[in-house]
């Protein structure tokens, strides 16, 4: 999500647009779950207490985030969730009388480590994270999830280049792109008639091909676009 | 094993794996490690290992060689130890591999009933007599031998090695009889010695030696044509089949005798009448009786031969005379009777043939 767009959305939410709040929460849900899991060092679901705490922290981040403080929204969310989760653990341990000096020391160490991570996050990944979240949202409309893509990814370098070229060729035809975006279905027959591509190879890599096309259709996703450059020399971020 | 690195960015974390968007533009699902949930957007390097094709082929060949060596070692070990092979048939059909002192090396079931019995026996460290005792007691327990029905136990021993020489039959019969007496079971007990060649033949046919022996008899009688007809039958059933075959032939032989035997001699008039009546009844018999007689003759010869080649010991528990004994005694009687009896049978065949020819001739004008 672009900064400008996010700023507008946050302003609308602060003015009382609950629908936008709902939409923003839904957009960042995978990130909230990931942050909570990362802090707790285990996979969590929405039925866990920690994820509820994360969700509450995110909601507070929406209310309290200020753009002029010089940090990204994603980093701010991470910071709030981390604080709340650590507080929750402290309360839990106090409640259970299990707090020990060692544990406190561990927590201090963990906080220090988290701060370092936070710094790395702020400098490297916030932009990429925004792109990933947007791509995930777009692909979900095509019933594509990231974990399915391994099976549809071409294994050989030549095939991979071929698929990248097919995606590049596809976006040259605006009517085909409209059909894909509008109907959410890949127009196999129209594409094969125009390009002479084999329907079998399209079907084999269909989900991967759609993903590449979606990324190529969004050149503003600079970091993700670097991964799908046609040719062997892919650029590392 | 070849190792290679996958570099990329984490784009999703699921319960068991995280999805890496690799630098080459592909996606890889990497299994999660304990206590490490990566962050979305985090850069990760994963070291994967690939199986070298040559290594795979080499390992497959190595495993195959080891397997063959293991199997052949086992076979060699068994063969080097085995001095005797014994087949025991009740309805359970079991084969026992024995060493020179008749200790059981291995028990092998030959049918499903046999498997049930073998599964319930631990033959480790036991000799053949103990195992046979157990087999009999288990067969009684499992209802293959009952007090209501007369059973049949046949055992055949084959010497695998020429140097082995053992008198085992009497003691084995004693062992089985003791067990049967204890449980008040009525059964025929027969023990046989056979050659390795006979064992190989039975193995090739896929039945126990005891069944194969009965199959030969039944085939000679013309009662069965294929080994499959015998496979599923118990020894008792096979004996009954043989008995029926034997009973049928003497009855037909009797008829032949009536036609051309002493009765004919004693009453020449009736001979004329009978020959006439036979002529009249030819349409009922045609050539069937002559074929059966022929078969019986061949069978008698074969059995006489086999009884001379095989060493057969048989007893009957409780019953005064076993069906198979009756069979044998009838064979013996037939064999011990003077040649005139056989001649008379041959004559009766000749007569029948003549009559058949006559009947054919007489029937031609009618047709």
XYZ file of C-alpha atoms in Angstrom:
604
model
C 0.000 0.000 0.000
C 1.409 3.327 -1.022
C 2.136 5.836 1.722
C -0.208 8.414 0.259
C -3.061 5.950 -0.039
C -2.450 4.635 3.470
C -2.423 8.185 4.818
C -5.838 8.834 3.250
C -7.258 5.585 4.595
C -5.965 6.249 8.118
C -7.428 9.736 8.010
C -10.795 8.357 6.954
C -10.674 5.779 9.754
C -9.855 8.487 12.301
C -12.892 10.365 10.971
C -15.015 7.341 11.800
C -15.073 5.211 8.625
C -15.341 1.756 10.203
C -15.620 0.041 6.843
C -12.152 1.248 5.903
C -10.853 0.067 9.292
C -12.315 -3.351 8.568
C -10.711 -3.391 5.124
C -7.312 -2.348 6.455
C -7.374 -4.992 9.169
C -8.278 -7.648 6.587
C -5.414 -6.476 4.377
C -2.848 -6.729 7.193
C -4.219 -9.908 8.754
C -1.491 -12.198 7.308
C 1.137 -9.807 8.606
C -0.395 -9.635 12.118
C -0.488 -13.432 12.295
C 3.080 -13.640 11.054
C 4.371 -11.060 13.562
C 2.636 -12.750 16.496
C 3.958 -16.165 15.398
C 7.450 -14.761 14.962
C 7.472 -13.200 18.430
C 5.988 -16.293 20.095
C 8.277 -18.544 18.019
C 5.479 -20.896 17.060
C 2.693 -21.083 14.523
C -0.533 -19.572 15.807
C -4.099 -19.377 14.587
C -6.816 -16.791 15.105
C -8.168 -18.787 18.035
C -5.047 -18.155 20.163
C -4.929 -15.427 22.847
C -1.699 -14.020 21.395
C -3.279 -13.350 17.995
C -6.170 -11.506 19.670
C -3.601 -9.368 21.494
C -1.867 -8.778 18.150
C -5.158 -7.751 16.548
C -5.923 -5.333 19.393
C -2.412 -3.894 19.096
C -2.902 -3.426 15.368
C -6.188 -1.630 15.960
C -4.391 0.686 18.398
C -1.678 1.251 15.801
C -4.336 2.436 13.334
C -5.577 4.940 15.892
C -2.201 6.193 17.065
C 0.053 6.094 13.969
C 1.495 9.419 12.915
C 3.261 9.802 9.592
C 5.499 12.687 10.632
C 7.349 10.579 13.252
C 9.591 9.139 10.540
C 8.776 5.420 10.826
C 6.755 3.157 8.569
C 3.287 1.891 9.507
C 4.428 -1.731 9.307
C 7.291 -1.115 11.738
C 4.981 0.713 14.115
C 2.541 -2.216 14.032
C 5.394 -4.635 14.725
C 6.555 -2.549 17.686
C 3.092 -2.337 19.274
C 2.358 -6.022 18.801
C 5.738 -6.972 20.252
C 5.255 -4.781 23.342
C 1.769 -6.104 23.990
C 2.797 -9.718 23.550
C 5.762 -9.288 25.925
C 3.475 -7.606 28.467
C 1.046 -10.469 28.111
C 3.797 -13.008 28.775
C 4.980 -11.072 31.823
C 1.470 -10.953 33.234
C 0.987 -14.626 32.566
C 4.225 -15.552 34.274
C 3.504 -13.300 37.263
C 0.148 -14.922 37.510
C 1.673 -18.344 37.484
C 4.522 -17.291 39.862
C 7.007 -18.566 37.382
C 9.048 -15.432 36.933
C 12.725 -15.934 37.595
C 15.759 -13.725 37.186
C 16.944 -15.843 34.320
C 13.670 -15.455 32.508
C 13.734 -11.721 32.989
C 17.250 -11.680 31.676
C 16.074 -13.726 28.693
C 13.311 -11.251 28.104
C 15.725 -8.328 28.180
C 17.889 -10.174 25.705
C 14.866 -10.895 23.568
C 13.869 -7.254 23.616
C 17.328 -6.201 22.561
C 17.282 -8.714 19.747
C 13.813 -7.564 18.755
C 14.964 -3.970 18.616
C 17.762 -4.938 16.278
C 15.309 -6.875 14.153
C 13.027 -3.887 14.165
C 15.799 -1.739 12.844
C 16.459 -4.232 10.062
C 12.763 -4.432 9.327
C 12.439 -0.679 9.044
C 15.315 -0.373 6.653
C 14.725 -3.406 4.426
C 11.372 -5.025 4.332
C 8.493 -2.647 4.901
C 8.183 -1.801 1.203
C 8.578 -5.417 0.135
C 6.082 -6.481 2.757
C 3.505 -4.050 1.417
C 4.042 -5.488 -2.076
C 3.717 -9.067 -0.843
C 0.475 -8.268 0.988
C -0.966 -6.612 -2.097
C 0.087 -9.496 -4.347
C -1.476 -11.957 -1.906
C -4.718 -10.005 -1.980
C -4.741 -9.876 -5.787
C -3.959 -13.588 -6.165
C -6.650 -14.592 -3.693
C -9.189 -13.264 -6.213
C -7.868 -15.866 -8.664
C -8.045 -18.546 -5.947
C -4.287 -18.740 -5.905
C -2.344 -19.031 -2.669
C 1.419 -18.714 -2.396
C 1.926 -22.262 -1.181
C 0.322 -23.634 -4.378
C 2.862 -21.911 -6.575
C 5.726 -24.317 -5.961
C 3.840 -27.063 -7.774
C 3.178 -24.810 -10.778
C 6.633 -23.242 -10.930
C 8.774 -24.362 -13.876
C 11.669 -26.504 -12.733
C 14.050 -25.926 -15.620
C 15.692 -22.634 -16.450
C 14.622 -22.687 -20.107
C 10.998 -23.348 -19.235
C 11.117 -20.587 -16.654
C 12.410 -18.094 -19.210
C 9.761 -19.293 -21.644
C 6.979 -18.710 -19.089
C 8.385 -15.268 -18.243
C 8.345 -14.437 -21.959
C 4.792 -15.713 -22.260
C 3.762 -13.418 -19.399
C 5.520 -10.501 -21.041
C 3.781 -11.303 -24.332
C 0.430 -11.578 -22.585
C 0.539 -8.101 -21.080
C 1.152 -6.682 -24.542
C -2.458 -7.590 -25.422
C -4.608 -5.201 -23.394
C -7.860 -7.015 -24.260
C -6.469 -10.267 -22.906
C -5.338 -8.455 -19.755
C -8.811 -6.951 -19.342
C -10.344 -10.383 -19.766
C -7.991 -11.847 -17.188
C -8.536 -9.088 -14.630
C -12.269 -8.816 -15.289
C -13.258 -12.483 -15.478
C -10.441 -13.752 -13.265
C -9.887 -16.533 -15.782
C -6.857 -16.988 -18.008
C -7.980 -16.751 -21.675
C -6.081 -19.829 -22.847
C -7.656 -20.215 -26.280
C -7.372 -16.516 -27.250
C -3.787 -16.435 -26.061
C -2.745 -19.640 -27.865
C -4.392 -18.465 -31.099
C -2.452 -15.241 -31.014
C 0.890 -16.456 -29.817
C 0.970 -20.112 -30.863
C 1.793 -21.155 -27.312
C 0.938 -24.733 -26.374
C -2.230 -24.983 -24.242
C -0.700 -27.902 -22.322
C 2.273 -25.873 -21.125
C -0.045 -22.956 -20.213
C -2.251 -25.274 -18.190
C 0.748 -26.826 -16.474
C 2.059 -23.460 -15.272
C -1.227 -21.514 -15.281
C -1.141 -20.309 -11.672
C 2.507 -19.377 -11.880
C 1.893 -17.574 -15.181
C -0.982 -15.543 -13.675
C 1.248 -14.601 -10.720
C 4.013 -13.384 -13.024
C 1.493 -11.467 -15.139
C 0.022 -9.792 -12.015
C 3.512 -8.788 -10.865
C 4.399 -7.509 -14.338
C 1.145 -5.544 -14.442
C 2.310 -3.673 -11.336
C 5.626 -2.087 -12.138
C 5.222 0.014 -8.990
C 6.077 -3.155 -7.058
C 9.733 -2.529 -7.716
C 11.090 -5.173 -5.398
C 8.837 -8.003 -6.566
C 9.302 -7.040 -10.222
C 13.021 -7.613 -9.792
C 12.290 -11.316 -9.243
C 10.401 -11.828 -12.470
C 12.666 -10.321 -15.042
C 12.720 -12.496 -18.144
C 16.125 -14.050 -18.658
C 18.625 -15.828 -16.505
C 20.001 -12.809 -14.677
C 17.470 -12.154 -11.941
C 18.262 -9.226 -9.697
C 18.679 -9.711 -5.992
C 17.241 -7.109 -3.699
C 24.465 -36.198 -2.456
C 24.755 -32.743 -3.944
C 23.905 -29.621 -1.987
C 22.662 -26.372 -3.439
C 21.440 -23.117 -1.995
C 18.064 -21.527 -2.526
C 17.936 -17.830 -1.850
C 14.799 -15.769 -1.707
C 12.291 -13.776 0.259
C 9.701 -15.222 2.635
C 6.259 -14.353 1.306
C 4.076 -16.559 3.462
C 4.367 -18.653 6.597
C 1.982 -21.526 7.096
C 1.673 -24.078 9.882
C 4.314 -26.423 8.517
C 6.278 -24.490 5.922
C 7.166 -21.083 4.608
C 6.992 -19.999 0.992
C 10.170 -18.604 -0.482
C 10.019 -16.401 -3.547
C 13.370 -17.367 -5.012
C 15.737 -15.082 -6.845
C 15.217 -17.051 -10.066
C 11.493 -16.187 -9.974
C 10.227 -19.561 -8.760
C 8.464 -20.433 -5.530
C 9.648 -23.009 -3.037
C 7.925 -24.363 0.052
C 10.491 -24.854 2.780
C 9.691 -26.848 5.925
C 9.619 -24.813 9.127
C 12.220 -25.508 11.747
C 11.355 -25.541 15.431
C 11.446 -22.175 17.213
C 11.962 -20.293 14.011
C 9.037 -18.537 12.412
C 10.496 -16.291 9.719
C 9.059 -12.849 9.056
C 7.318 -12.050 5.800
C 9.723 -10.126 3.603
C 12.710 -11.639 5.406
C 15.540 -12.844 3.208
C 16.359 -16.521 3.696
C 18.911 -18.948 2.381
C 17.987 -22.614 2.390
C 20.418 -25.413 1.722
C 18.734 -28.225 -0.146
C 20.262 -31.514 -1.127
C 19.675 -33.287 -4.373
C 20.194 -36.941 -5.050
C 22.945 -37.672 -7.483
C 21.654 -40.004 -10.207
C 24.838 -42.050 -10.238
C 24.729 -42.320 -6.464
C 21.082 -43.405 -6.593
C 21.848 -46.060 -9.194
C 24.875 -47.232 -7.245
C 22.959 -47.457 -3.989
C 20.149 -49.379 -5.709
C 22.640 -51.884 -7.113
C 24.312 -52.199 -3.706
C 20.991 -52.855 -1.999
C 20.076 -55.414 -4.677
C 23.402 -57.222 -4.236
C 23.007 -57.256 -0.468
C 19.463 -58.570 -0.808
C 20.487 -61.358 -3.184
C 23.429 -62.250 -0.938
C 21.162 -62.362 2.090
C 18.555 -64.515 0.349
C 21.096 -66.895 -1.165
C 22.850 -67.173 2.217
C 19.554 -68.104 3.832
C 18.763 -70.630 1.120
C 22.269 -72.056 1.290
C 22.070 -72.295 5.062
C 18.739 -74.099 4.851
C 19.885 -76.443 2.119
C 23.136 -77.194 3.843
C 21.277 -78.195 6.993
C 18.229 -79.944 5.512
C 18.604 -83.719 5.430
C 14.908 -84.636 5.256
C 11.708 -83.050 4.085
C 8.481 -84.319 5.586
C 4.969 -83.584 4.372
C 2.106 -84.001 6.828
C -1.464 -83.934 5.575
C -4.559 -84.008 7.709
C -6.542 -81.285 6.163
C -3.870 -78.842 7.199
C -1.033 -79.477 4.787
C 2.401 -78.785 6.254
C 5.954 -79.333 5.131
C 8.772 -79.709 7.650
C 12.466 -79.313 6.876
C 14.556 -81.514 9.138
C 18.239 -81.882 9.936
C 20.108 -85.167 10.204
C 18.797 -85.774 13.751
C 15.225 -84.998 12.648
C 15.250 -81.641 14.405
C 12.869 -79.215 12.740
C 14.656 -76.396 10.889
C 11.591 -74.837 9.361
C 7.853 -75.438 9.148
C 6.148 -74.350 5.983
C 2.339 -74.361 5.516
C 1.034 -75.530 2.136
C -2.554 -74.350 2.548
C -4.540 -71.900 4.674
C -5.439 -74.537 7.266
C -1.774 -75.411 7.440
C -0.921 -71.770 8.015
C -3.320 -71.599 10.945
C -1.719 -74.625 12.538
C 1.864 -73.498 11.843
C 1.120 -70.054 13.307
C 0.043 -71.665 16.557
C 3.195 -73.779 16.867
C 6.612 -72.686 18.038
C 8.881 -75.336 16.522
C 12.175 -73.865 17.733
C 14.428 -76.513 19.248
C 11.911 -79.312 18.703
C 12.389 -82.567 16.877
C 10.068 -83.903 14.207
C 8.142 -86.208 16.534
C 7.387 -83.420 18.987
C 6.260 -81.165 16.167
C 4.050 -83.851 14.638
C 2.569 -84.407 18.095
C 1.836 -80.673 18.297
C 0.412 -80.576 14.765
C -1.956 -83.425 15.570
C -3.039 -81.853 18.870
C -3.540 -78.454 17.172
C -5.524 -80.106 14.378
C -7.766 -81.663 17.007
C -8.100 -78.340 18.817
C -8.980 -76.514 15.617
C -11.499 -79.146 14.650
C -9.740 -80.719 11.665
C -9.850 -84.045 13.486
C -13.026 -84.802 15.425
C -14.484 -87.719 17.321
C -17.572 -87.644 15.073
C -15.815 -88.158 11.801
C -13.083 -90.505 10.788
C -9.922 -88.673 9.904
C -6.856 -89.465 7.898
C -3.239 -88.549 8.608
C -0.609 -89.117 5.978
C 3.059 -88.383 6.359
C 5.730 -88.689 3.723
C 9.447 -88.378 4.339
C 12.028 -87.630 1.692
C 15.730 -88.047 2.102
C 17.349 -84.995 0.614
C 20.843 -86.316 1.268
C 21.914 -89.744 0.192
C 23.993 -90.393 3.300
C 21.030 -90.087 5.637
C 19.515 -93.343 6.760
C 16.918 -93.498 9.480
C 14.193 -95.815 10.674
C 11.548 -93.327 11.651
C 8.226 -94.763 10.611
C 7.301 -96.897 13.602
C 8.088 -94.303 16.199
C 6.181 -91.628 14.271
C 3.107 -93.815 14.047
C 3.367 -94.417 17.782
C 3.552 -90.695 18.464
C 0.495 -89.943 16.340
C -1.447 -92.884 17.726
C -0.746 -91.845 21.297
C -2.052 -88.381 20.620
C -5.136 -89.743 18.851
C -5.842 -92.232 21.628
C -5.547 -89.506 24.231
C -8.218 -87.487 22.436
C -10.299 -90.537 21.355
C -9.983 -89.687 17.701
C -10.621 -92.247 14.986
C -8.186 -91.829 12.112
C -6.120 -93.729 9.593
C -2.419 -93.140 9.962
C -0.129 -93.796 7.027
C 3.536 -93.017 6.592
C 5.499 -93.191 3.330
C 9.049 -92.866 2.111
C 9.563 -91.111 -1.190
C 12.417 -90.025 -3.381
C 13.702 -86.518 -3.955
C 12.453 -86.802 -7.536
C 8.933 -87.400 -6.282
C 9.248 -84.392 -3.973
C 10.376 -82.236 -6.899
C 7.389 -83.416 -8.937
C 4.937 -82.602 -6.151
C 6.606 -79.229 -5.616
C 6.305 -78.528 -9.320
C 2.607 -79.417 -9.162
C 2.166 -77.130 -6.160
C 0.732 -79.746 -3.790
C 2.070 -81.819 -0.926
C 3.625 -85.190 -1.629
C 0.657 -86.976 -0.055
C -1.823 -85.205 -2.271
C 0.370 -85.711 -5.304
C 0.390 -89.452 -4.650
C -3.402 -89.496 -4.534
C -3.544 -87.321 -7.604
C -1.484 -89.877 -9.493
C -3.835 -92.663 -8.412
C -6.933 -90.680 -9.316
C -5.477 -89.674 -12.666
C -4.675 -93.302 -13.416
C -8.260 -94.170 -12.545
C -9.362 -91.466 -14.931
C -11.238 -89.661 -12.162
C -9.291 -86.420 -12.405
C -7.510 -84.773 -15.267
C -5.934 -81.734 -13.684
C -3.990 -81.125 -10.466
C -6.276 -78.175 -9.690
C -9.114 -80.630 -9.000
C -7.084 -82.099 -6.145
C -5.527 -78.996 -4.610
C -8.465 -77.863 -2.514
C -9.495 -81.350 -1.364
C -8.507 -82.910 1.935
C -6.784 -86.274 2.149
C -10.038 -87.795 3.439
C -11.936 -86.514 0.403
C -9.256 -87.811 -1.951
C -9.352 -91.212 -0.295
C -13.116 -91.276 -0.642
C -12.783 -90.442 -4.320
C -10.313 -93.285 -4.801
C -12.603 -95.667 -2.911
C -15.562 -94.727 -5.032
C -13.509 -95.304 -8.155
C -12.366 -98.678 -6.909
C -15.867 -99.716 -5.848
C -17.325 -98.769 -9.184
C -14.882 -100.868 -11.180
C -15.389 -104.161 -9.290
C -19.149 -103.791 -9.742
C -18.595 -103.437 -13.437
C -16.131 -106.300 -13.319
C -18.796 -108.356 -11.603
C -21.096 -107.659 -14.476
C -18.368 -108.775 -16.854
C -17.925 -111.926 -14.834
C -21.653 -112.549 -14.912
C -21.471 -112.342 -18.644
C -18.391 -114.478 -19.247
C -17.317 -116.022 -15.938
C -18.116 -119.089 -13.897
C -21.850 -118.491 -13.968
C -21.691 -118.776 -17.669
C -19.728 -121.960 -17.386
C -22.109 -123.442 -14.812
C -25.134 -122.550 -16.827
C -24.454 -122.598 -20.551
C -28.041 -121.871 -21.283
C -28.079 -118.730 -19.347
C -24.879 -117.757 -21.199
C -26.813 -117.716 -24.373
C -29.609 -115.792 -22.734
C -27.216 -113.355 -21.134
C -25.217 -112.807 -24.266
C -28.422 -112.109 -25.921
C -29.600 -109.805 -23.248
C -26.190 -108.069 -23.311
C -26.610 -107.644 -26.980
C -29.962 -106.169 -26.299
C -28.596 -103.817 -23.623
C -25.584 -102.685 -25.589
C -27.103 -99.341 -26.260
C -26.952 -98.667 -22.506
C -23.304 -99.622 -21.986
C -21.631 -99.170 -25.350
C -17.841 -98.899 -24.770
C -17.863 -97.339 -21.288
C -17.404 -100.556 -19.282
C -14.458 -101.709 -21.329
C -12.676 -98.387 -20.759
C -13.216 -98.592 -17.018
C -11.902 -102.108 -16.870
C -8.914 -101.127 -18.842
C -8.279 -98.304 -16.417
C -8.680 -100.612 -13.454
C -6.186 -103.026 -14.886
C -3.651 -100.271 -15.475
C -4.320 -98.944 -12.006
C -3.812 -102.326 -10.407
C -0.535 -102.673 -12.221
C 0.557 -99.182 -11.243
C -0.367 -99.656 -7.623
C 1.416 -102.955 -7.499
C 4.420 -101.243 -8.954
C 4.236 -98.313 -6.570
C 3.748 -100.541 -3.565
C 6.917 -102.307 -4.510
C 8.867 -99.063 -5.015
C 7.541 -97.239 -1.960
C 7.909 -98.319 1.582
C 4.420 -97.929 2.968
C 3.452 -98.444 6.583
C -0.113 -98.018 7.587
C -2.251 -98.539 10.630
C -5.815 -97.901 11.518
C -6.757 -96.293 14.779
C -9.878 -97.800 16.414
C -11.445 -98.805 13.137
C -10.935 -102.408 12.153
C -10.054 -101.560 8.598
C -9.269 -98.214 7.027
C -10.778 -97.306 3.705
C -7.371 -96.999 2.186
C -6.474 -100.371 3.663
C -9.555 -101.758 2.164
C -8.480 -100.256 -1.067
C -5.067 -101.764 -0.747
C -6.354 -105.090 0.434
C -8.686 -105.221 -2.521
C -5.737 -104.376 -4.718
C -3.650 -107.014 -2.993
C -6.398 -109.543 -3.357
C -6.661 -108.695 -6.968
C -2.913 -108.835 -7.361
C -2.565 -112.065 -5.414
C -5.316 -113.802 -7.217
C -4.238 -116.192 -9.902
C -3.567 -115.038 -13.382
C -6.826 -116.603 -14.437
C -8.647 -113.783 -12.758
C -6.747 -111.203 -14.771
C -7.147 -113.373 -17.816
C -10.849 -113.542 -17.208
C -10.936 -109.781 -16.993
C -8.974 -109.469 -20.180
C -11.298 -112.011 -21.689
C -14.246 -110.058 -20.484
C -12.802 -106.965 -22.189
C -12.292 -108.980 -25.329
C -15.798 -110.287 -25.024
C -17.156 -106.836 -24.534
C -15.197 -105.623 -27.512
C -16.551 -108.453 -29.566
C -20.003 -107.721 -28.283
C -19.555 -104.062 -29.070
C -18.456 -104.911 -32.531
C -21.371 -107.281 -32.834
C -23.727 -104.692 -31.531
C -22.280 -102.163 -33.957
C -22.683 -104.613 -36.756
C -26.170 -105.451 -35.628
C -27.008 -101.828 -35.311
C -25.823 -100.828 -38.756
C -28.795 -102.315 -40.620
C -31.111 -100.814 -38.051
C -29.623 -97.390 -38.632
